Coordinates of N, CA, C and O and ligand atoms in Angstrom, one line a residue:
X264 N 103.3 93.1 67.4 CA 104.2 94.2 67.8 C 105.5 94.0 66.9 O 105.8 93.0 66.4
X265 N 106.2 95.2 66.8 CA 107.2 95.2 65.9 C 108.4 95.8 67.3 O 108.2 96.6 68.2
X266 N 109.7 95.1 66.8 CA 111.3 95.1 67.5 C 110.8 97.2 68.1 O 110.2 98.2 67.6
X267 N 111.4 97.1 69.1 CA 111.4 98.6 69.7 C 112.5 98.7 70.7 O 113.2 97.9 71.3
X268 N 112.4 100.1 70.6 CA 113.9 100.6 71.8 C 113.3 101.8 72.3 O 113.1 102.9 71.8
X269 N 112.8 101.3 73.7 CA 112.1 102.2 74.4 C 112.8 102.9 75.4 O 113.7 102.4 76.0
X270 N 112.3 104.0 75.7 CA 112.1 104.8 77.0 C 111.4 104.8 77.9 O 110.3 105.3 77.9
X271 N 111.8 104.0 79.0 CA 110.8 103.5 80.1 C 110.6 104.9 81.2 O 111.5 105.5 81.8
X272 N 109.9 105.1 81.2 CA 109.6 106.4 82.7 C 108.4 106.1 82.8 O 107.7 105.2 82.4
X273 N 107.9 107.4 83.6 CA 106.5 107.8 84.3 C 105.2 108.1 83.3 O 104.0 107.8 83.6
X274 N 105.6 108.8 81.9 CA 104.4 108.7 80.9 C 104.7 107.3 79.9 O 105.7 106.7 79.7
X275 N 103.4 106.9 79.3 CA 103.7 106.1 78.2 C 104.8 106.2 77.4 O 105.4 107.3 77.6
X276 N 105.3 105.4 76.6 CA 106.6 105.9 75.6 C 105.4 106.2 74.2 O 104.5 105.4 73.8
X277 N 105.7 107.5 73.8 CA 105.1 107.9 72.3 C 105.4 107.1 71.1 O 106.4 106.4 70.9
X278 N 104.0 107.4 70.3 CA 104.7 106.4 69.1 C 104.0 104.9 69.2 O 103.6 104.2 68.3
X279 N 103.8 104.7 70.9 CA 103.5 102.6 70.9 C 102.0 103.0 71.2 O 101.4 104.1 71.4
X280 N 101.8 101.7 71.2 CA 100.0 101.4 71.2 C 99.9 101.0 73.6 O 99.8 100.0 74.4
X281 N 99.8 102.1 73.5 CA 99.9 101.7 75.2 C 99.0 102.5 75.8 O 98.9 103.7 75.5
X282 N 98.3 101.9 76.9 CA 97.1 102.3 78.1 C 97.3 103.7 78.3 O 98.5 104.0 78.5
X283 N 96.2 104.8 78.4 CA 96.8 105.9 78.8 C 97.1 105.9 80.2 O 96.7 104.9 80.8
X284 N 98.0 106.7 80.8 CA 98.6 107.0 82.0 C 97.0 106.7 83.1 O 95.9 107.3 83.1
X285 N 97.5 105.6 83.9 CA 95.9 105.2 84.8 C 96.7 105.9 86.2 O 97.8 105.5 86.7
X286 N 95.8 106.8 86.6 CA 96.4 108.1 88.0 C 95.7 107.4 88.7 O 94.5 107.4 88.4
X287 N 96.3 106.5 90.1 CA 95.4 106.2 91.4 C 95.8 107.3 92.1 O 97.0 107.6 92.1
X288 N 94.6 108.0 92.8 CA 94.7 108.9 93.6 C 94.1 108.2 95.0 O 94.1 107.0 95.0
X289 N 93.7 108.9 96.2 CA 93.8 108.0 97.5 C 91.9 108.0 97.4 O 91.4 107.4 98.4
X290 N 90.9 108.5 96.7 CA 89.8 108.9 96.8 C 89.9 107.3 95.8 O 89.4 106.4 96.5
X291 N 90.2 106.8 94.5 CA 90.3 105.6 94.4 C 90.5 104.6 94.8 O 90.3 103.5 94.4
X292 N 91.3 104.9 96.1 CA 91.7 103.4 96.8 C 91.1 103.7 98.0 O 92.1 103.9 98.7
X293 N 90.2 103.8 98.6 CA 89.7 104.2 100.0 C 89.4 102.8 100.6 O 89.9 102.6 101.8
X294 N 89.0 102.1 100.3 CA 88.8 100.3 100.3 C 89.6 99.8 100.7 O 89.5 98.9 101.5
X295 N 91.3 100.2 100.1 CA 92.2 98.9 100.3 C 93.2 99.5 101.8 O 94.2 98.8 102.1
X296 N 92.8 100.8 102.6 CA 93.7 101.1 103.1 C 92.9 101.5 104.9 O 92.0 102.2 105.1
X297 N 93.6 100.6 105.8 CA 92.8 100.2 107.2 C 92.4 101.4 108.0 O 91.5 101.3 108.9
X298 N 93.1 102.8 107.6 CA 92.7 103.9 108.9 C 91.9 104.7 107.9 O 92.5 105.3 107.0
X299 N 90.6 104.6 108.2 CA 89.6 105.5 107.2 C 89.5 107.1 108.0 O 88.9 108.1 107.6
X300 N 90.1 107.0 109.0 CA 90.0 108.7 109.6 C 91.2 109.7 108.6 O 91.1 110.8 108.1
X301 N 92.2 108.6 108.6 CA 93.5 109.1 107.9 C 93.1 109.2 106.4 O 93.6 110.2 105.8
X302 N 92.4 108.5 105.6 CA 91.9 108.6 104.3 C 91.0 109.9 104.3 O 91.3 110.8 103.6
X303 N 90.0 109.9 105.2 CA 89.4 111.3 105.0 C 89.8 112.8 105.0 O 89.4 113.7 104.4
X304 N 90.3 112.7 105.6 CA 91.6 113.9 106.0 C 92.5 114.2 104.6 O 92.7 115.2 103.9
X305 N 92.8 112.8 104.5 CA 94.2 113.0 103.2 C 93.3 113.3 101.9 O 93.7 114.2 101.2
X306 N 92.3 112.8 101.5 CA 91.1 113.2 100.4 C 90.5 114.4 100.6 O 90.1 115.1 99.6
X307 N 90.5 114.8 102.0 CA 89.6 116.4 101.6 C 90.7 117.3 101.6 O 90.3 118.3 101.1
X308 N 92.0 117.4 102.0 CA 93.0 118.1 102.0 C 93.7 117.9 100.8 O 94.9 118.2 100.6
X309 N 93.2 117.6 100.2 CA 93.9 117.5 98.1 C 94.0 116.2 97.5 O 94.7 116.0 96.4
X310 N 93.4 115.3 98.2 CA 93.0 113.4 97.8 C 94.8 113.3 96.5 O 94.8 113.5 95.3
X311 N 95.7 112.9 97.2 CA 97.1 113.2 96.9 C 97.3 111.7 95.9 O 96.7 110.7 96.4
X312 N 98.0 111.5 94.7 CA 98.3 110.7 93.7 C 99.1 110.0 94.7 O 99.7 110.5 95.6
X313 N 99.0 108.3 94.3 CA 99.5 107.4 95.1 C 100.3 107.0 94.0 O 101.5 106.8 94.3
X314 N 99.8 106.7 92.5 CA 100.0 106.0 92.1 C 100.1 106.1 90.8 O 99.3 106.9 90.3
X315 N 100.9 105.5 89.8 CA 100.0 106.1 88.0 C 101.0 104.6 87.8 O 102.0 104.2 88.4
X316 N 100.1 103.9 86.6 CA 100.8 103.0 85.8 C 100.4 103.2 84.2 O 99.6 104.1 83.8
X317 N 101.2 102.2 83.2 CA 100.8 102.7 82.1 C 101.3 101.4 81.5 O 102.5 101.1 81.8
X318 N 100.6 100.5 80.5 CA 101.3 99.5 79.9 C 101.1 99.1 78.6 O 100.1 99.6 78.1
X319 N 101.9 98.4 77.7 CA 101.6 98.0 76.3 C 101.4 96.4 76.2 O 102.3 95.5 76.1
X320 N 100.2 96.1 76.4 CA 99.7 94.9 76.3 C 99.8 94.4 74.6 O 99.5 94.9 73.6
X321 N 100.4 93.0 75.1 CA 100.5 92.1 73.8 C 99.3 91.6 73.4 O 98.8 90.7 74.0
X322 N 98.8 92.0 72.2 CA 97.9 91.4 71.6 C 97.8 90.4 69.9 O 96.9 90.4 69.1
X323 N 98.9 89.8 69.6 CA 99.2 89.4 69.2 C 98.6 87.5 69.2 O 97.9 86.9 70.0
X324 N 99.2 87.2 67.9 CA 98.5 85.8 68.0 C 99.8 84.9 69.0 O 99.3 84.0 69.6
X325 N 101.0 85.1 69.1 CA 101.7 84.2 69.2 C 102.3 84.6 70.5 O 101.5 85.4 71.0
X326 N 103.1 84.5 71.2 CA 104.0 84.3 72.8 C 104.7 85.5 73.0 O 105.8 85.4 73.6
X327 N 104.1 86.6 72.6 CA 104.8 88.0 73.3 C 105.0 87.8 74.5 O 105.0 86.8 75.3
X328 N 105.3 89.5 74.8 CA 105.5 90.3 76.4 C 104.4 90.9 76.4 O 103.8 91.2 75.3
X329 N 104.0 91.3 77.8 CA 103.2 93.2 77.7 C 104.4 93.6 79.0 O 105.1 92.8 79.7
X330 N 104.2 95.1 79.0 CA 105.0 95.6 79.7 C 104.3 96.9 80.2 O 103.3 97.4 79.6
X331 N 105.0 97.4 81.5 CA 104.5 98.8 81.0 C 105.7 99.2 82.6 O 106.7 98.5 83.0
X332 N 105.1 100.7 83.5 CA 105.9 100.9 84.2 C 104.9 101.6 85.3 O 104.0 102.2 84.9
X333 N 105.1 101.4 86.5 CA 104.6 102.1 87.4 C 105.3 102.7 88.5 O 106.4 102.3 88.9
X334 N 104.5 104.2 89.1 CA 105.5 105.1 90.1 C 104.6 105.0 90.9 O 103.4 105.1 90.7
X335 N 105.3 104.6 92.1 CA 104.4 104.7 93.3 C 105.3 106.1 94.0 O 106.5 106.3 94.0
X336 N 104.1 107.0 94.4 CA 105.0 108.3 95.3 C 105.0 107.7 96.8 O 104.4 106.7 97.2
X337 N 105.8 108.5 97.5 CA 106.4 108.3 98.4 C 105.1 108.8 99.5 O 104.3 109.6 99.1
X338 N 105.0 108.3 100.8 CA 104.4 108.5 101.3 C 103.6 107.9 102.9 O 104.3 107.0 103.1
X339 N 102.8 108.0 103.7 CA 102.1 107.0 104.8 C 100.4 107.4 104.5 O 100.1 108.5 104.2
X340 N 99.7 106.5 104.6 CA 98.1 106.5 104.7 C 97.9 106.0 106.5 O 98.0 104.9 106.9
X341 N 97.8 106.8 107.1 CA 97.8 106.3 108.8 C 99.5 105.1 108.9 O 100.6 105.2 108.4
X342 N 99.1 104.4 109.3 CA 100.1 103.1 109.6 C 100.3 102.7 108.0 O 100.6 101.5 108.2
X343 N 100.4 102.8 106.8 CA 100.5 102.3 105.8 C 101.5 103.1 105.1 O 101.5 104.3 105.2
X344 N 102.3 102.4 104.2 CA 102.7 103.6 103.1 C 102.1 103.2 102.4 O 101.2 102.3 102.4
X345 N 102.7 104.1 101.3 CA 101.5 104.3 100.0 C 101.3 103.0 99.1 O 102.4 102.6 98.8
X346 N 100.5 102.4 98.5 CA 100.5 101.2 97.4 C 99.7 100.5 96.8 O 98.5 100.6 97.0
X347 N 100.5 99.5 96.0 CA 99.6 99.6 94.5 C 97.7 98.8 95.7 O 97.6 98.7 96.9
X348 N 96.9 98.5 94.9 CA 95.8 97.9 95.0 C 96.1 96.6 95.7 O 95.7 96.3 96.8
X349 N 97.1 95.8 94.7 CA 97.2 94.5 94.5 C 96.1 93.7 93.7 O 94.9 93.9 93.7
X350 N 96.8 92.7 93.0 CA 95.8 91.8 92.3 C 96.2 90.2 92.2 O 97.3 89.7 92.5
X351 N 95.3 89.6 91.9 CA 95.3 88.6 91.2 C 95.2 88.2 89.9 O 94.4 88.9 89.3
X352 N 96.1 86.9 89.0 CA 95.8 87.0 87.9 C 95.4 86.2 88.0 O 95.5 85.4 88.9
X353 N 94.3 86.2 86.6 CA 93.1 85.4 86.9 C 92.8 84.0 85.6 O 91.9 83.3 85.3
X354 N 94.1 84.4 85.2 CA 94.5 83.2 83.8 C 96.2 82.8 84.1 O 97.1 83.7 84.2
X355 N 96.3 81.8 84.2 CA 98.1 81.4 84.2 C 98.8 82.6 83.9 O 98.3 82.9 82.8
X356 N 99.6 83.2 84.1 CA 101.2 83.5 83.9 C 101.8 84.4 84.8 O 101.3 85.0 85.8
X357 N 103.2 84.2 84.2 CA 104.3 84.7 85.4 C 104.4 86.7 85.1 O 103.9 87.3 84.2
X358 N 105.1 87.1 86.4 CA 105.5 88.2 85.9 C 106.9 88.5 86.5 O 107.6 87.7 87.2
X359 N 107.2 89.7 86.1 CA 108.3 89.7 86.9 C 108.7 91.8 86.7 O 108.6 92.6 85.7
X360 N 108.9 91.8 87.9 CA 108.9 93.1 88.2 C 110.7 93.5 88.8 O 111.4 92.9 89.7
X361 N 111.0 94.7 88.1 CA 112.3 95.5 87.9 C 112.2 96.7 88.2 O 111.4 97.4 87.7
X362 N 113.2 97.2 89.1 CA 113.1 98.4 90.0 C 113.9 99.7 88.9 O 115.1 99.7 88.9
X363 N 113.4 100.5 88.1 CA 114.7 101.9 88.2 C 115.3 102.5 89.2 O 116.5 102.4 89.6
X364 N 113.8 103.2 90.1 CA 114.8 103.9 90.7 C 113.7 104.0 92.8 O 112.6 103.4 92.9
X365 N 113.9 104.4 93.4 CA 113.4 104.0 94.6 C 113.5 103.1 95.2 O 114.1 102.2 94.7
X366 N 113.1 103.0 96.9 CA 112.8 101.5 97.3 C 111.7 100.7 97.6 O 111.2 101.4 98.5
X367 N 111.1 99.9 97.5 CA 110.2 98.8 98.0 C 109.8 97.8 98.3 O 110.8 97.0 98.2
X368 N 108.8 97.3 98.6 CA 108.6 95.6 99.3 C 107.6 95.4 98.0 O 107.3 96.4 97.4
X369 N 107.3 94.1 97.8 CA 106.9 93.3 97.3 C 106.0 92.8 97.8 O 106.5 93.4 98.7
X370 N 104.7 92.1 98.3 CA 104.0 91.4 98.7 C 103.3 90.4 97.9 O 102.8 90.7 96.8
X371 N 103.4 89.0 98.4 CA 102.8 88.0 97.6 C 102.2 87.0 98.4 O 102.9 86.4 99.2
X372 N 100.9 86.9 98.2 CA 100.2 85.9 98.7 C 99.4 84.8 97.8 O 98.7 85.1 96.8
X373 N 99.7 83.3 98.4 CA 98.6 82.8 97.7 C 97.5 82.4 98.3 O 97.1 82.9 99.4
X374 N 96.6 80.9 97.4 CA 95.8 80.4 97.7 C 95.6 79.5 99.0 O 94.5 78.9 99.2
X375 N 97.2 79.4 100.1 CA 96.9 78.6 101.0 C 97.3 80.0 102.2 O 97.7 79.7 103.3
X376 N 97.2 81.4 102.0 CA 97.1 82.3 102.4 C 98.5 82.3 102.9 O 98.6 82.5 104.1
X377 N 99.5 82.0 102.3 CA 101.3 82.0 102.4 C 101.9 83.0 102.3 O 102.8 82.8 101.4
X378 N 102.0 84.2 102.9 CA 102.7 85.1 102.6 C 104.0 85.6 102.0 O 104.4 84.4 102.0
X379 N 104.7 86.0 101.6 CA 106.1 86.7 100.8 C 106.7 87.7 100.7 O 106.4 88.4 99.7
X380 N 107.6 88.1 101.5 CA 107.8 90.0 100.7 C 109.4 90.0 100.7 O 110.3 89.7 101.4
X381 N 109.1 90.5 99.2 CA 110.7 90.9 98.4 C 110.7 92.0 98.7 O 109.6 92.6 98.7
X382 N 112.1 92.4 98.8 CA 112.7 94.2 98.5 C 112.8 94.4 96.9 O 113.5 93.6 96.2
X383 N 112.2 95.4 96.5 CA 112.5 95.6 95.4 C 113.3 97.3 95.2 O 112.9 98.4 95.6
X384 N 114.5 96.8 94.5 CA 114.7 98.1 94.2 C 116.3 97.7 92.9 O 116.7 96.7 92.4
X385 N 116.6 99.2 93.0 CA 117.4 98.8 91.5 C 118.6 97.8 91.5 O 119.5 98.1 92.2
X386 N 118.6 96.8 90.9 CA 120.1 95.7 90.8 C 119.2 94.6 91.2 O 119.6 93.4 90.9
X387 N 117.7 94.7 91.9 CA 117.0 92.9 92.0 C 115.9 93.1 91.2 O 115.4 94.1 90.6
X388 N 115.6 91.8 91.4 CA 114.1 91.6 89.9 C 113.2 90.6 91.3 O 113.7 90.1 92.3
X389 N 112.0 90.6 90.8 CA 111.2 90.0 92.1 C 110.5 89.1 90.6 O 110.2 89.6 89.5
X390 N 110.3 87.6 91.1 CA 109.4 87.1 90.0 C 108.6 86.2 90.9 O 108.8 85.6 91.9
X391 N 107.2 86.5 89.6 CA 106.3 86.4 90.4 C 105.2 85.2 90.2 O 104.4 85.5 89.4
X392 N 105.2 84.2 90.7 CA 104.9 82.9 89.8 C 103.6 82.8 89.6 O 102.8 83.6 90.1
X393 N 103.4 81.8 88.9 CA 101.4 81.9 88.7 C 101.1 81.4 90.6 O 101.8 80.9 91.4
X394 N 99.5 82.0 90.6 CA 99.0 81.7 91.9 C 99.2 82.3 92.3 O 98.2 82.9 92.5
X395 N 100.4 83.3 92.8 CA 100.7 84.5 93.8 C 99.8 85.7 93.6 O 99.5 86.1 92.5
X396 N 99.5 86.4 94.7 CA 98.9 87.4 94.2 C 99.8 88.6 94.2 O 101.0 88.2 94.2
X397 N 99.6 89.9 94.2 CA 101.0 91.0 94.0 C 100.7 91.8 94.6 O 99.7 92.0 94.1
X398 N 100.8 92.9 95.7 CA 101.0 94.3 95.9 C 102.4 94.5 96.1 O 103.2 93.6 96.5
X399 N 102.6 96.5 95.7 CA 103.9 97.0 95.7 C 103.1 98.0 96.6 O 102.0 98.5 96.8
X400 N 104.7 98.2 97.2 CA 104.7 99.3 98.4 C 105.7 100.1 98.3 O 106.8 99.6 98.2
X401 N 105.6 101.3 98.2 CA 107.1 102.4 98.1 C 107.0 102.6 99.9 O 106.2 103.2 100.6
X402 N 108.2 101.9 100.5 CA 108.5 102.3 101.7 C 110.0 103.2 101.8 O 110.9 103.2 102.7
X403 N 110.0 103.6 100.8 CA 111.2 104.7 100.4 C 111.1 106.1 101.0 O 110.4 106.2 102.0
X404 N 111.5 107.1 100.7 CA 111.4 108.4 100.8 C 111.3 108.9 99.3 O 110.7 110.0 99.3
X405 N 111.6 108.6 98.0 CA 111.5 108.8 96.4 C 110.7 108.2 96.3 O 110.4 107.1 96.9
X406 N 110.0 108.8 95.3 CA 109.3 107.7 93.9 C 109.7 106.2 93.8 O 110.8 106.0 93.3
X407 N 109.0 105.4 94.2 CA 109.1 104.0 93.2 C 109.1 104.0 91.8 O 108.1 104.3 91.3
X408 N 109.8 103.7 91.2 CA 109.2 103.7 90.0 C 110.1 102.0 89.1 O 111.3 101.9 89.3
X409 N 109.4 101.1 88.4 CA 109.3 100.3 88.6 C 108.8 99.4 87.0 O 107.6 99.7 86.7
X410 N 109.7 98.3 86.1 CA 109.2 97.6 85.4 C 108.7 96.6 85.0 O 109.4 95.7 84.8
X411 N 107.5 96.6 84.7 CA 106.5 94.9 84.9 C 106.5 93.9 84.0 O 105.3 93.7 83.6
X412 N 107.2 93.4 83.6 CA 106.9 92.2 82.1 C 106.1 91.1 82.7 O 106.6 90.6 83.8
X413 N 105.1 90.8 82.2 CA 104.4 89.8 82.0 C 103.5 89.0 81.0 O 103.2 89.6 79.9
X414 N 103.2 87.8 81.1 CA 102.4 87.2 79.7 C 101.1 87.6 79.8 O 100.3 87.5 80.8
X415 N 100.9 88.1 78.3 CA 99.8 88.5 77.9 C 98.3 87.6 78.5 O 98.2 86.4 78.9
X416 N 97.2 88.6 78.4 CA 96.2 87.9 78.7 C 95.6 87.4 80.1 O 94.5 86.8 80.3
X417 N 96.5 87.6 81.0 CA 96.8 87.2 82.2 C 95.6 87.8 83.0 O 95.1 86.9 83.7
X418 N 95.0 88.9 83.2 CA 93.8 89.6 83.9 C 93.9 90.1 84.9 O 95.0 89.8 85.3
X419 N 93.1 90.9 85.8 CA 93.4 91.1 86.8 C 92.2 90.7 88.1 O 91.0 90.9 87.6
X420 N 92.2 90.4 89.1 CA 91.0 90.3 90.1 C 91.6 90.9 91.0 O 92.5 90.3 91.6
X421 N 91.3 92.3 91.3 CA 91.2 93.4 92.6 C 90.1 92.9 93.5 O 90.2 93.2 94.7
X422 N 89.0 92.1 92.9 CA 87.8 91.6 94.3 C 88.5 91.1 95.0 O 88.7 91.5 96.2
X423 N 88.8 90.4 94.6 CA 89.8 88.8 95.9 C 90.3 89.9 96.7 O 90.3 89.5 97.8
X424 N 90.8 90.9 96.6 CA 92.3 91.5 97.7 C 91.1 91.9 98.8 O 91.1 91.8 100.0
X425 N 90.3 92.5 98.0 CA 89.2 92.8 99.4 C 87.9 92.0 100.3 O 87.1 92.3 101.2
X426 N 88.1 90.8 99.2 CA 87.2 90.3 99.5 C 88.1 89.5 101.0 O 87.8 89.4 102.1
X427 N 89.3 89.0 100.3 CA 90.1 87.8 101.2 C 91.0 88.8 102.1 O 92.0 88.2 102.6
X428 N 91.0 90.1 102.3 CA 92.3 91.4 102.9 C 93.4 90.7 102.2 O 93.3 89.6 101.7
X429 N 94.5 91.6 102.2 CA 95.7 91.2 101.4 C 96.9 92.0 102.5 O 96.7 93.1 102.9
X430 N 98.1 91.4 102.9 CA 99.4 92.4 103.2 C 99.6 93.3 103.3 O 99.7 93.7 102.1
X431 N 99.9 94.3 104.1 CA 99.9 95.9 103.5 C 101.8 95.8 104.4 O 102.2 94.8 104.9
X432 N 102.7 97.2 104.3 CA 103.6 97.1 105.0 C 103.4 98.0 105.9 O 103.3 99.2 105.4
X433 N 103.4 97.8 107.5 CA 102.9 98.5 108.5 C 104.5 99.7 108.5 O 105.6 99.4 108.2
X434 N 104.1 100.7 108.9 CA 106.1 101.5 108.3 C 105.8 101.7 110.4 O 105.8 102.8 110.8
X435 N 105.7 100.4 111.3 CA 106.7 100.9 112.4 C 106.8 99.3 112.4 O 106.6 98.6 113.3
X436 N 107.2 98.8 111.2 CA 107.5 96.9 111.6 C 108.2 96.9 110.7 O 108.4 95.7 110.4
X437 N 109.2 97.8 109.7 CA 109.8 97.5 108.3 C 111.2 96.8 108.6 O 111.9 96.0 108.1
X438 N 111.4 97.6 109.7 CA 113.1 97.0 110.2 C 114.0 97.8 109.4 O 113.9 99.0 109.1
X439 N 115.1 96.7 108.8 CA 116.1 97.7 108.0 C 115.6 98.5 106.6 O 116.1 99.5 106.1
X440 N 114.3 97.7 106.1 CA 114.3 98.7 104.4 C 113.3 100.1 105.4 O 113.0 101.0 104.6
X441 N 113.1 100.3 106.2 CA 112.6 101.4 106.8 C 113.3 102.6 106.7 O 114.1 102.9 107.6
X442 N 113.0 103.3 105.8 CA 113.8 104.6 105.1 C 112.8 105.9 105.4 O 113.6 106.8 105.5
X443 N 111.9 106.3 105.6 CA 110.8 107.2 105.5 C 111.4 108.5 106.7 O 110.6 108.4 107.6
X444 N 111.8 108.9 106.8 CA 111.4 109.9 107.9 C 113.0 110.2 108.5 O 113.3 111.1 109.2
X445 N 113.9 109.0 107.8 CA 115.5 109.2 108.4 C 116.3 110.1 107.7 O 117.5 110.3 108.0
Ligands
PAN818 C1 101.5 95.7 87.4 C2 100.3 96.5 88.2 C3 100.7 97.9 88.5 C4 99.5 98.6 89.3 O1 101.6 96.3 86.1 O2 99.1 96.4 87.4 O3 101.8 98.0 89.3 O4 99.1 97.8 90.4 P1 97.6 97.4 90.5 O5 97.3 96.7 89.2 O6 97.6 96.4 91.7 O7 96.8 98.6 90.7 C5 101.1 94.3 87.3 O8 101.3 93.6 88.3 N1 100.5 93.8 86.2 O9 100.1 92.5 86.1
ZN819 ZN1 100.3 91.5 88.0

């Protein structure tokens, strides 16, 4: 990679070598979300965008970044709001995730099934150590939208979230970041 001054938003920045725009819609996440009457409904009534990320992975020989940005829209799936998959990395490294503009929680679980949840939103940074696993939640009324730096190479494992369940944020347990509907 060569020195850049980017434009972070909702599409790729033009110009860089980056993932096309990946659209999670709710007909892709049907798996990770507990009230399947409420998924059926919300999929046949226009299966509604949860989600879009987009990143520029470091492929270099030596100790870059990759980056990229994701919007979670606003929203509830039965008792759930809307959010990301969650994963695991599945090679050592850290990340660390930076809010533009919206609000949300953070979820991190590890290997001794330890739970975590940061608020994420603009002025904090959530970092994310090796071993932890990651989902984002927009428990906002706006778009999440959201920047992820991490070390290259790192991978992802979506089985584990379903194999082992993962955190979700129930929106009648949020307490004060509970913004949706006020
Ligand atoms: C992020 C996530 C992004 C989408 O860039 O990949 O927010 O979430 P899922 O990958 O869980 O669908 C990241 O954590 N990268 O490592
Ligand atoms: Zn990650």
């Amino acid at each position: 990679m060569s020195p850049a001054n980017v434009e972070l938003g909702f599409e790729p920045p033009a110009g860089l070598d980056s993932t096309p725009l990946q659209v999670r819609r709710l007909s892709d996440l049907q798996d990770y979300y507990a009230d399947k009457d409420a998924v059926r409904e919300l999929v046949a009534a226009g299966d509604p965008e949860i989600y879009a990320y987009w990143a520029i992975e470091y492929a270099g020989g030596g100790s870059g970044l990759s980056y990229g940005v994701t919007t979670i829209q606003p929203g509830v799936v039965g008792h759930e709001f809307y959010m990301t998959k969650g994963h695991y990395h599945v090679a050592p490294g850290d990340e660390m995730y930076l809010a533009v503009s919206g609000h949300g929680t953070v979820l991190l679980r590890n290997d001794a099934g330890e739970v975590k949840r940061y608020e994420l939103k603009p002025g904090r940074m959530v970092y994310i150590d090796e071993g932890w696993g990651h989902r984002t939640v927009n428990d906002g009324v706006d778009p999440l939208v959201f920047i992820s730096i991490w070390s290259p190479g790192t991978g992802h494992d979506y089985e584990r979230v379903l194999r082992e369940g993962f955190p979700t944020v129930d929106d009648y347990a949020v307490g004060e970041s509970r913004s949706l509907g006020q």
